[in-house]
Amino acid sequence: MSIQTDFQNRIEENELLNCMRCGFCLPACPTYIETKDEVHSPRGRIALMKAVRDGDISSYEEVEESLNVCLGCRACEPACPAGVNYGHMLEEARAIFNEHHEHSIKEKTVRKTVFTHLFPNQKRMEQATSLIGFYQNSGLQKTSRKLGFMKLFPKHMQQMERALPKVAKKKSHPEAIFKAQGETKATVAMFRGCLMDTMFHETNQSTIKLLNKAGCDVIVPDSQNCCGALHGHSGEKEGAVELAKKNIEAFEAVNCDYIITNAGGCGAFLHDYDHLLRHDENWAERAKSFVSKIVDFSSVLLELEFNKNFPLHIKNQIVTYQDSCHLRNVLGVFREPRELIRAVTGAEYIEMSQADHCCGSAGIYNLTQPDMSMQILDHKMENVNDTKAQTIITSNPGCLLQMKVGIEREGKSDKMRAMHLADFLLEAVINQD
């Protein structure tokens, strides 16, 4: 089957025609802002997809390049007056091109290692993360820096190495229930994530402690898997579908009011399971039921009035917030983190200009498109600097790492820090206690 035929079968013409070419998406699109090239705008990419579907393009290199340069931040969606589901079309188009692409042996090996053997297997993720912990704690990190070994890598990779969080030793445990402190107001099941449960394990623990304080019994199903976002964004649709089904099964076994996420990217992809499985008659309704319970932890904290029931205090500092694109643009969560931050005495909240614009992380975008990623990040840090913030808060692991890299690039690691919202709030509770 040809690429054109797959586009005709899998990307709805009506969805493509919904784009009115009005241009409201242009000021929202980071890659258009950086390039001023319509090929790298949402309406330009939609036009390219339609041209492939209609058979007006016979060479697909420019189309593929345009789709690959896209961050997939989906900022164009809330900006679009016609409600075009750009993100869904982008992922389907990437999947089609990936299925028709002749990968080299090296590419096949890397993709199989990452998408089949690493991210879907939590034990392997833990083993990989423990290697980073060994590198940090054994003296290898200090030695490699002293010998100048990291200088063999590109500058942005050197900065990423310095920005990696300290990996804490994870205590493995089977499915567990973490009981609420005091009266139980809600029962929630927590999606732990792969990066969040390994490299950012302490942030998961912070999230659980906050939910317990707010009155939630927190259940962590042991049979859950990677959400599949990395697969879906990289054209590995089949792998994403399999992971979605396993996660739905895992959480169907739990009686809960909500399924909690604390990573914007994971939450958005979980929220799209009903779209991913819409054509599977055995899974479509189950996916809808699963999606109906997905909620960010900040929404639950605000609903249970955590910010009113607990005094929150921190050492005087200026704080700003960087939105997770998918948390804001897909889940529609942007008010809740700001209200929680503003409830912390000692924290002077300054809204960053264009806080809703992507930081350039976008999953593994900073590895696959490093030049564009760093260009976007440098402009983001200009806005951060304007706030004079000492603390940058965000709600997604990729964004957190990217902002840490931004701090390194600015040479401000001794004056500025980046934190996950959960860690910041728990610090405010502990300081008060």
Coordinates of C-alpha atoms in Angstrom, one line a residue:
M1 CA 0.0 0.0 0.0
S2 CA 1.4 3.4 -0.9
I3 CA 1.9 6.4 1.4
Q4 CA -0.9 8.3 -0.5
T5 CA -3.3 5.4 0.0
D6 CA -2.5 5.3 3.7
F7 CA -3.1 9.0 4.0
Q8 CA -6.5 8.6 2.3
N9 CA -7.5 5.7 4.5
R10 CA -6.2 7.0 7.8
I11 CA -6.3 10.8 7.8
E12 CA -9.8 12.1 7.3
E13 CA -10.3 14.6 4.5
N14 CA -12.9 16.6 6.6
E15 CA -10.3 17.1 9.3
L16 CA -7.8 18.5 6.8
L17 CA -10.4 20.7 5.3
N18 CA -11.4 22.1 8.7
C19 CA -8.2 24.2 8.5
M20 CA -9.4 27.5 7.2
R21 CA -5.8 28.8 6.6
C22 CA -6.7 31.8 8.8
G23 CA -3.3 32.0 10.4
F24 CA -4.4 32.2 14.1
C25 CA -2.0 29.3 14.7
L26 CA 1.1 31.2 13.5
P27 CA 1.9 33.3 16.6
A28 CA 1.3 30.2 18.8
C29 CA 3.7 27.9 16.8
P30 CA 7.3 27.9 18.2
T31 CA 8.9 26.6 15.0
Y32 CA 7.1 29.2 12.8
I33 CA 8.2 31.9 15.2
E34 CA 11.8 30.8 14.9
T35 CA 11.9 30.2 11.1
K36 CA 9.1 32.5 9.7
D37 CA 8.7 29.7 7.2
E38 CA 5.1 28.5 6.4
V39 CA 6.5 25.0 5.9
H40 CA 7.1 24.9 9.6
S41 CA 3.7 26.3 10.6
P42 CA 0.6 24.2 11.5
R43 CA -1.4 25.3 8.5
G44 CA 1.6 24.7 6.3
R45 CA 2.0 21.2 7.6
I46 CA -1.7 20.5 7.1
A47 CA -1.4 21.8 3.6
L48 CA 1.5 19.4 3.0
M49 CA -0.5 16.5 4.5
K50 CA -3.5 17.3 2.2
A51 CA -1.1 17.5 -0.8
V52 CA 0.1 14.0 0.0
R53 CA -3.4 12.7 0.4
D54 CA -4.5 14.3 -2.9
G55 CA -1.4 13.0 -4.8
D56 CA -0.1 16.5 -5.5
I57 CA 3.3 15.6 -4.0
S58 CA 5.5 12.7 -5.3
S59 CA 8.6 13.4 -3.2
Y60 CA 8.0 13.3 0.5
E61 CA 11.3 14.4 1.9
E62 CA 10.2 18.0 2.6
V63 CA 7.0 16.7 4.2
E64 CA 8.8 14.3 6.5
E65 CA 11.3 17.0 7.5
S66 CA 8.5 19.5 8.2
L67 CA 6.7 16.9 10.4
N68 CA 9.9 16.0 12.2
V69 CA 10.8 19.6 13.0
C70 CA 7.3 20.0 14.6
L71 CA 7.5 20.0 18.4
G72 CA 4.1 18.4 18.7
C73 CA 3.3 20.9 21.5
R74 CA -0.3 21.4 20.2
A75 CA -0.3 25.1 21.0
C76 CA -2.1 25.6 17.7
E77 CA -5.2 23.7 18.9
P78 CA -6.5 26.1 21.5
A79 CA -5.5 29.0 19.1
C80 CA -7.6 27.5 16.3
P81 CA -11.1 28.9 15.9
A82 CA -12.2 25.8 13.8
G83 CA -11.0 23.3 16.5
V84 CA -8.7 21.4 14.1
N85 CA -7.3 18.3 15.8
Y86 CA -3.8 18.9 14.6
G87 CA -2.0 16.7 17.1
H88 CA -4.0 13.6 16.0
M89 CA -3.2 14.2 12.3
L90 CA 0.5 14.8 13.1
E91 CA 0.9 11.5 14.9
E92 CA -1.0 9.5 12.3
A93 CA 1.1 11.1 9.5
R94 CA 4.3 10.3 11.4
A95 CA 3.2 6.7 11.9
I96 CA 2.5 6.3 8.2
F97 CA 5.9 7.6 7.2
N98 CA 7.6 5.4 9.8
E99 CA 5.8 2.3 8.4
H100 CA 7.0 3.1 4.9
H101 CA 10.5 4.3 5.9
E102 CA 13.4 2.0 5.0
H103 CA 15.4 2.2 8.3
S104 CA 19.1 1.4 8.3
I105 CA 20.4 -1.4 10.5
K106 CA 21.6 1.2 13.0
E107 CA 18.2 2.9 13.1
K108 CA 16.3 -0.4 13.5
T109 CA 18.6 -1.4 16.4
V110 CA 18.2 1.9 18.2
R111 CA 14.4 2.0 17.7
K112 CA 14.0 -1.6 18.8
T113 CA 16.1 -1.1 21.9
V114 CA 14.3 2.1 22.9
F115 CA 10.7 1.3 21.9
T116 CA 10.6 -2.5 22.5
H117 CA 13.1 -3.3 25.1
L118 CA 13.6 -0.2 27.3
F119 CA 10.6 2.0 27.8
P120 CA 7.9 -0.7 27.9
N121 CA 9.9 -2.6 30.6
Q122 CA 10.0 -0.9 34.0
K123 CA 12.7 -3.1 35.3
R124 CA 15.0 -2.2 32.5
M125 CA 14.2 1.5 33.0
E126 CA 15.2 1.0 36.6
Q127 CA 18.4 -0.7 35.6
A128 CA 19.3 2.1 33.1
T129 CA 18.6 4.7 35.7
S130 CA 20.7 2.9 38.3
L131 CA 23.6 3.2 35.9
I132 CA 23.2 6.9 35.9
G133 CA 23.1 6.8 39.7
F134 CA 26.3 4.8 39.7
Y135 CA 27.9 7.2 37.3
Q136 CA 27.0 10.1 39.6
N137 CA 27.9 8.5 42.9
S138 CA 30.9 6.4 42.2
G139 CA 33.3 9.2 41.2
L140 CA 33.0 8.5 37.5
Q141 CA 31.2 11.8 36.9
K142 CA 33.9 13.8 38.6
T143 CA 36.6 11.9 36.9
S144 CA 35.1 12.3 33.4
R145 CA 34.7 16.0 33.9
K146 CA 38.2 16.4 35.3
L147 CA 39.7 14.5 32.3
G148 CA 37.6 16.6 29.9
F149 CA 35.8 13.5 28.5
M150 CA 32.5 15.3 28.2
K151 CA 34.1 17.8 25.8
L152 CA 34.0 15.0 23.2
F153 CA 30.2 15.5 23.1
P154 CA 28.2 18.5 21.6
K155 CA 27.8 21.5 23.9
H156 CA 24.1 20.8 24.5
M157 CA 24.9 17.2 25.6
Q158 CA 27.5 18.5 28.0
Q159 CA 24.9 20.8 29.5
M160 CA 22.3 18.0 29.7
E161 CA 24.8 15.9 31.6
R162 CA 25.3 18.6 34.1
A163 CA 21.5 19.2 34.4
L164 CA 20.7 15.5 35.2
P165 CA 19.0 15.2 38.6
K166 CA 20.7 13.2 41.3
V167 CA 19.2 9.7 41.0
A168 CA 18.0 8.5 44.4
K169 CA 18.0 4.8 45.1
K170 CA 14.5 3.5 44.5
K171 CA 12.8 1.2 47.0
S172 CA 10.9 -1.3 44.9
H173 CA 7.5 -2.4 46.2
P174 CA 4.5 -4.3 44.9
E175 CA 1.1 -2.6 44.3
A176 CA 0.6 -0.5 47.4
I177 CA -2.0 1.7 49.0
F178 CA -0.8 4.9 50.7
K179 CA -3.5 5.9 53.2
A180 CA -4.8 9.4 53.6
Q181 CA -3.9 11.5 56.6
G182 CA -7.1 11.9 58.5
E183 CA -10.5 11.5 56.8
T184 CA -10.4 9.9 53.3
K185 CA -12.0 12.3 50.9
A186 CA -11.1 10.5 47.7
T187 CA -9.5 7.3 46.4
V188 CA -7.1 7.9 43.5
A189 CA -4.9 5.5 41.4
M190 CA -1.6 7.0 40.4
F191 CA 0.0 6.6 37.0
R192 CA 3.7 6.5 38.0
G193 CA 5.3 6.8 34.5
C194 CA 8.6 5.4 33.4
L195 CA 10.9 8.5 33.8
M196 CA 8.8 9.8 36.8
D197 CA 9.2 6.5 38.6
T198 CA 12.9 6.1 38.0
M199 CA 14.9 9.3 37.4
F200 CA 12.2 11.5 39.2
H201 CA 11.2 8.9 41.8
E202 CA 11.4 11.4 44.6
T203 CA 8.9 13.6 42.8
N204 CA 6.5 10.7 42.6
Q205 CA 6.9 10.3 46.4
S206 CA 6.3 14.0 46.9
T207 CA 3.1 13.7 44.9
I208 CA 1.8 10.8 47.0
K209 CA 2.6 12.7 50.2
L210 CA 0.7 15.8 49.0
L211 CA -2.3 13.7 48.0
N212 CA -2.3 11.9 51.3
K213 CA -2.2 15.2 53.2
A214 CA -5.1 16.4 51.0
G215 CA -7.2 13.4 52.1
C216 CA -6.6 10.9 49.3
D217 CA -5.9 7.2 49.6
V218 CA -3.4 6.6 46.8
I219 CA -3.2 3.3 45.0
V220 CA -0.2 2.6 42.7
P221 CA -1.1 -0.4 40.4
D222 CA 2.0 -2.5 39.9
S223 CA 1.0 -3.9 36.5
Q224 CA 0.9 -0.5 34.7
N225 CA 3.4 0.4 31.9
C226 CA 4.9 3.3 30.0
C227 CA 2.1 5.5 28.7
G228 CA 3.3 5.1 25.1
A229 CA 3.7 8.9 24.4
L230 CA 7.2 8.4 23.1
H231 CA 6.0 5.7 20.8
G232 CA 3.0 7.7 19.6
H233 CA 5.1 10.9 18.9
S234 CA 7.8 8.9 17.1
G235 CA 5.5 7.0 14.7
E236 CA 5.5 3.7 16.6
K237 CA 1.7 3.5 16.7
E238 CA 1.5 -0.3 17.2
G239 CA 3.6 -0.1 20.3
A240 CA 1.6 2.7 21.7
V241 CA -1.7 0.8 21.2
E242 CA -0.3 -2.3 23.0
L243 CA 0.8 -0.1 26.0
A244 CA -2.5 1.6 26.1
K245 CA -4.4 -1.7 26.4
K246 CA -2.1 -2.9 29.2
N247 CA -2.6 0.3 31.1
I248 CA -6.4 0.2 30.7
E249 CA -6.4 -3.3 32.1
A250 CA -4.2 -2.4 35.0
F251 CA -6.4 0.5 36.1
E252 CA -9.7 -1.3 35.4
A253 CA -8.8 -3.6 38.3
V254 CA -8.7 -0.6 40.7
N255 CA -11.8 1.0 42.2
C256 CA -10.9 4.7 42.2
D257 CA -12.4 8.2 41.8
Y258 CA -9.5 9.5 39.6
I259 CA -6.4 8.3 37.8
I260 CA -3.8 10.8 38.8
T261 CA -0.8 12.0 36.7
N262 CA 2.0 14.4 37.6
A263 CA 3.6 14.6 34.1
G264 CA 1.9 16.7 31.5
G265 CA 3.2 14.7 28.6
C266 CA 2.0 11.4 30.0
G267 CA -1.3 12.8 31.1
A268 CA -2.1 14.1 27.6
F269 CA -1.3 10.8 25.9
L270 CA -3.3 8.9 28.5
H271 CA -6.1 11.4 27.8
D272 CA -6.0 10.5 24.1
Y273 CA -6.4 6.7 24.6
D274 CA -10.0 7.0 23.4
H275 CA -8.8 8.5 20.1
L276 CA -6.0 5.9 19.8
L277 CA -8.4 3.0 20.2
R278 CA -11.5 4.5 18.6
H279 CA -11.6 2.0 15.8
D280 CA -11.2 -1.1 18.0
E281 CA -14.7 -2.3 19.0
N282 CA -13.3 -4.3 21.9
W283 CA -11.5 -1.4 23.5
A284 CA -13.2 1.9 22.4
E285 CA -15.7 2.0 25.3
R286 CA -13.1 0.8 27.8
A287 CA -10.8 3.6 26.7
K288 CA -13.5 6.2 27.1
S289 CA -14.1 5.0 30.6
F290 CA -10.4 5.2 31.4
V291 CA -10.0 8.6 29.9
S292 CA -12.9 10.0 31.9
K293 CA -10.9 9.5 35.1
I294 CA -7.6 11.1 34.0
V295 CA -6.8 14.2 36.0
D296 CA -3.6 16.1 36.9
F297 CA -2.7 16.0 40.6
S298 CA -2.8 19.8 40.8
S299 CA -6.5 19.7 39.9
V300 CA -7.3 17.3 42.7
L301 CA -5.3 19.3 45.3
L302 CA -7.2 22.4 44.3
E303 CA -10.6 20.6 44.4
L304 CA -9.8 19.3 47.9
E305 CA -8.7 22.8 48.9
F306 CA -5.2 21.8 49.8
N307 CA -4.1 25.4 49.4
K308 CA -6.7 26.5 52.0
N309 CA -6.4 23.6 54.5
F310 CA -2.6 23.7 54.8
P311 CA -0.5 26.7 55.6
L312 CA 2.4 26.9 53.0
H313 CA 5.5 28.8 53.5
I314 CA 8.9 29.0 51.9
K315 CA 12.0 31.3 52.1
N316 CA 11.4 34.6 50.4
Q317 CA 12.1 34.2 46.7
I318 CA 10.7 35.1 43.2
V319 CA 9.0 32.2 41.5
T320 CA 7.8 31.8 37.9
Y321 CA 6.0 28.9 36.2
Q322 CA 6.7 27.3 32.8
D323 CA 3.6 25.5 31.4
S324 CA 3.9 22.0 30.2
C325 CA 2.5 22.3 26.7
H326 CA 0.5 19.1 26.8
L327 CA -0.8 19.8 30.3
R328 CA -2.1 23.2 29.1
N329 CA -3.1 22.5 25.5
V330 CA -4.6 19.0 25.8
L331 CA -5.7 18.7 29.5
G332 CA -6.5 22.4 29.8
V333 CA -4.7 22.7 33.1
F334 CA -3.0 26.0 33.6
R335 CA -4.9 27.9 36.4
E336 CA -4.5 25.2 39.0
P337 CA -0.6 25.2 39.3
R338 CA -0.6 29.0 39.5
E339 CA -3.2 29.1 42.3
L340 CA -1.3 26.6 44.3
I341 CA 2.0 28.5 43.9
R342 CA 0.3 31.8 44.8
A343 CA -0.9 30.2 48.0
V344 CA 2.7 29.8 49.2
T345 CA 3.7 32.7 51.5
G346 CA 7.3 33.8 50.8
A347 CA 6.9 33.0 47.1
E348 CA 6.5 36.2 45.0
Y349 CA 4.9 34.8 41.8
I350 CA 5.9 36.6 38.6
E351 CA 4.2 35.5 35.4
M352 CA 6.7 34.8 32.7
S353 CA 6.0 36.3 29.3
Q354 CA 4.9 33.6 26.9
A355 CA 4.9 30.9 29.7
D356 CA 2.5 29.0 27.5
H357 CA 5.1 28.6 24.7
C358 CA 7.1 25.4 24.4
C359 CA 10.5 25.3 26.1
G360 CA 11.9 23.1 23.3
S361 CA 12.0 19.8 25.2
A362 CA 9.1 18.0 23.5
G363 CA 10.0 14.4 24.5
I364 CA 13.3 13.6 22.8
Y365 CA 13.1 16.6 20.5
N366 CA 16.2 18.1 22.2
L367 CA 18.1 15.0 21.1
T368 CA 16.7 14.7 17.5
Q369 CA 16.5 18.4 16.7
P370 CA 19.1 20.0 19.1
D371 CA 19.7 23.2 17.1
M372 CA 16.0 24.2 17.0
S373 CA 15.5 23.0 20.6
M374 CA 18.3 25.1 22.0
Q375 CA 17.2 28.2 19.9
I376 CA 13.8 27.9 21.5
L377 CA 15.3 27.4 24.9
D378 CA 17.5 30.5 24.7
H379 CA 14.5 32.6 23.9
K380 CA 12.6 31.0 26.8
M381 CA 15.4 31.9 29.2
E382 CA 15.3 35.5 28.1
N383 CA 11.7 35.5 29.4
V384 CA 12.8 33.8 32.6
N385 CA 15.5 36.3 33.2
D386 CA 13.0 39.2 32.8
T387 CA 11.1 37.8 35.8
K388 CA 14.4 37.8 37.9
A389 CA 13.1 34.4 39.3
Q390 CA 15.2 32.3 41.6
T391 CA 12.9 29.3 41.1
I392 CA 11.3 28.0 37.9
I393 CA 8.5 25.6 38.4
T394 CA 7.0 23.2 35.9
S395 CA 4.9 20.1 35.7
N396 CA 6.6 17.7 33.3
P397 CA 9.9 15.8 33.5
G398 CA 11.1 16.8 30.0
C399 CA 10.3 20.5 30.7
L400 CA 12.1 20.2 34.1
L401 CA 15.3 18.8 32.5
Q402 CA 15.1 21.4 29.7
M403 CA 14.8 24.3 32.1
K404 CA 17.7 22.9 34.1
V405 CA 19.7 22.9 30.8
G406 CA 18.6 26.5 30.3
I407 CA 20.0 27.4 33.7
E408 CA 23.3 25.8 32.8
R409 CA 23.4 27.6 29.5
E410 CA 22.9 30.9 31.3
G411 CA 25.6 30.0 33.9
K412 CA 23.2 30.6 36.7
S413 CA 23.2 27.2 38.5
D414 CA 24.3 28.9 41.7
K415 CA 21.5 31.5 41.5
M416 CA 18.5 29.7 40.0
R417 CA 16.8 26.4 40.3
A418 CA 14.2 24.4 38.5
M419 CA 11.6 22.3 40.4
H420 CA 8.6 20.2 39.8
L421 CA 5.5 21.6 41.2
A422 CA 5.0 18.7 43.6
D423 CA 8.5 19.1 45.1
F424 CA 8.0 22.8 45.5
L425 CA 4.7 22.4 47.3
L426 CA 6.0 19.6 49.6
E427 CA 9.0 21.9 50.4
A428 CA 6.5 24.6 51.4
V429 CA 4.7 22.1 53.6
I430 CA 7.9 20.8 55.3
N431 CA 9.1 24.4 55.9
Q432 CA 5.8 25.2 57.6
D433 CA 5.9 21.9 59.6

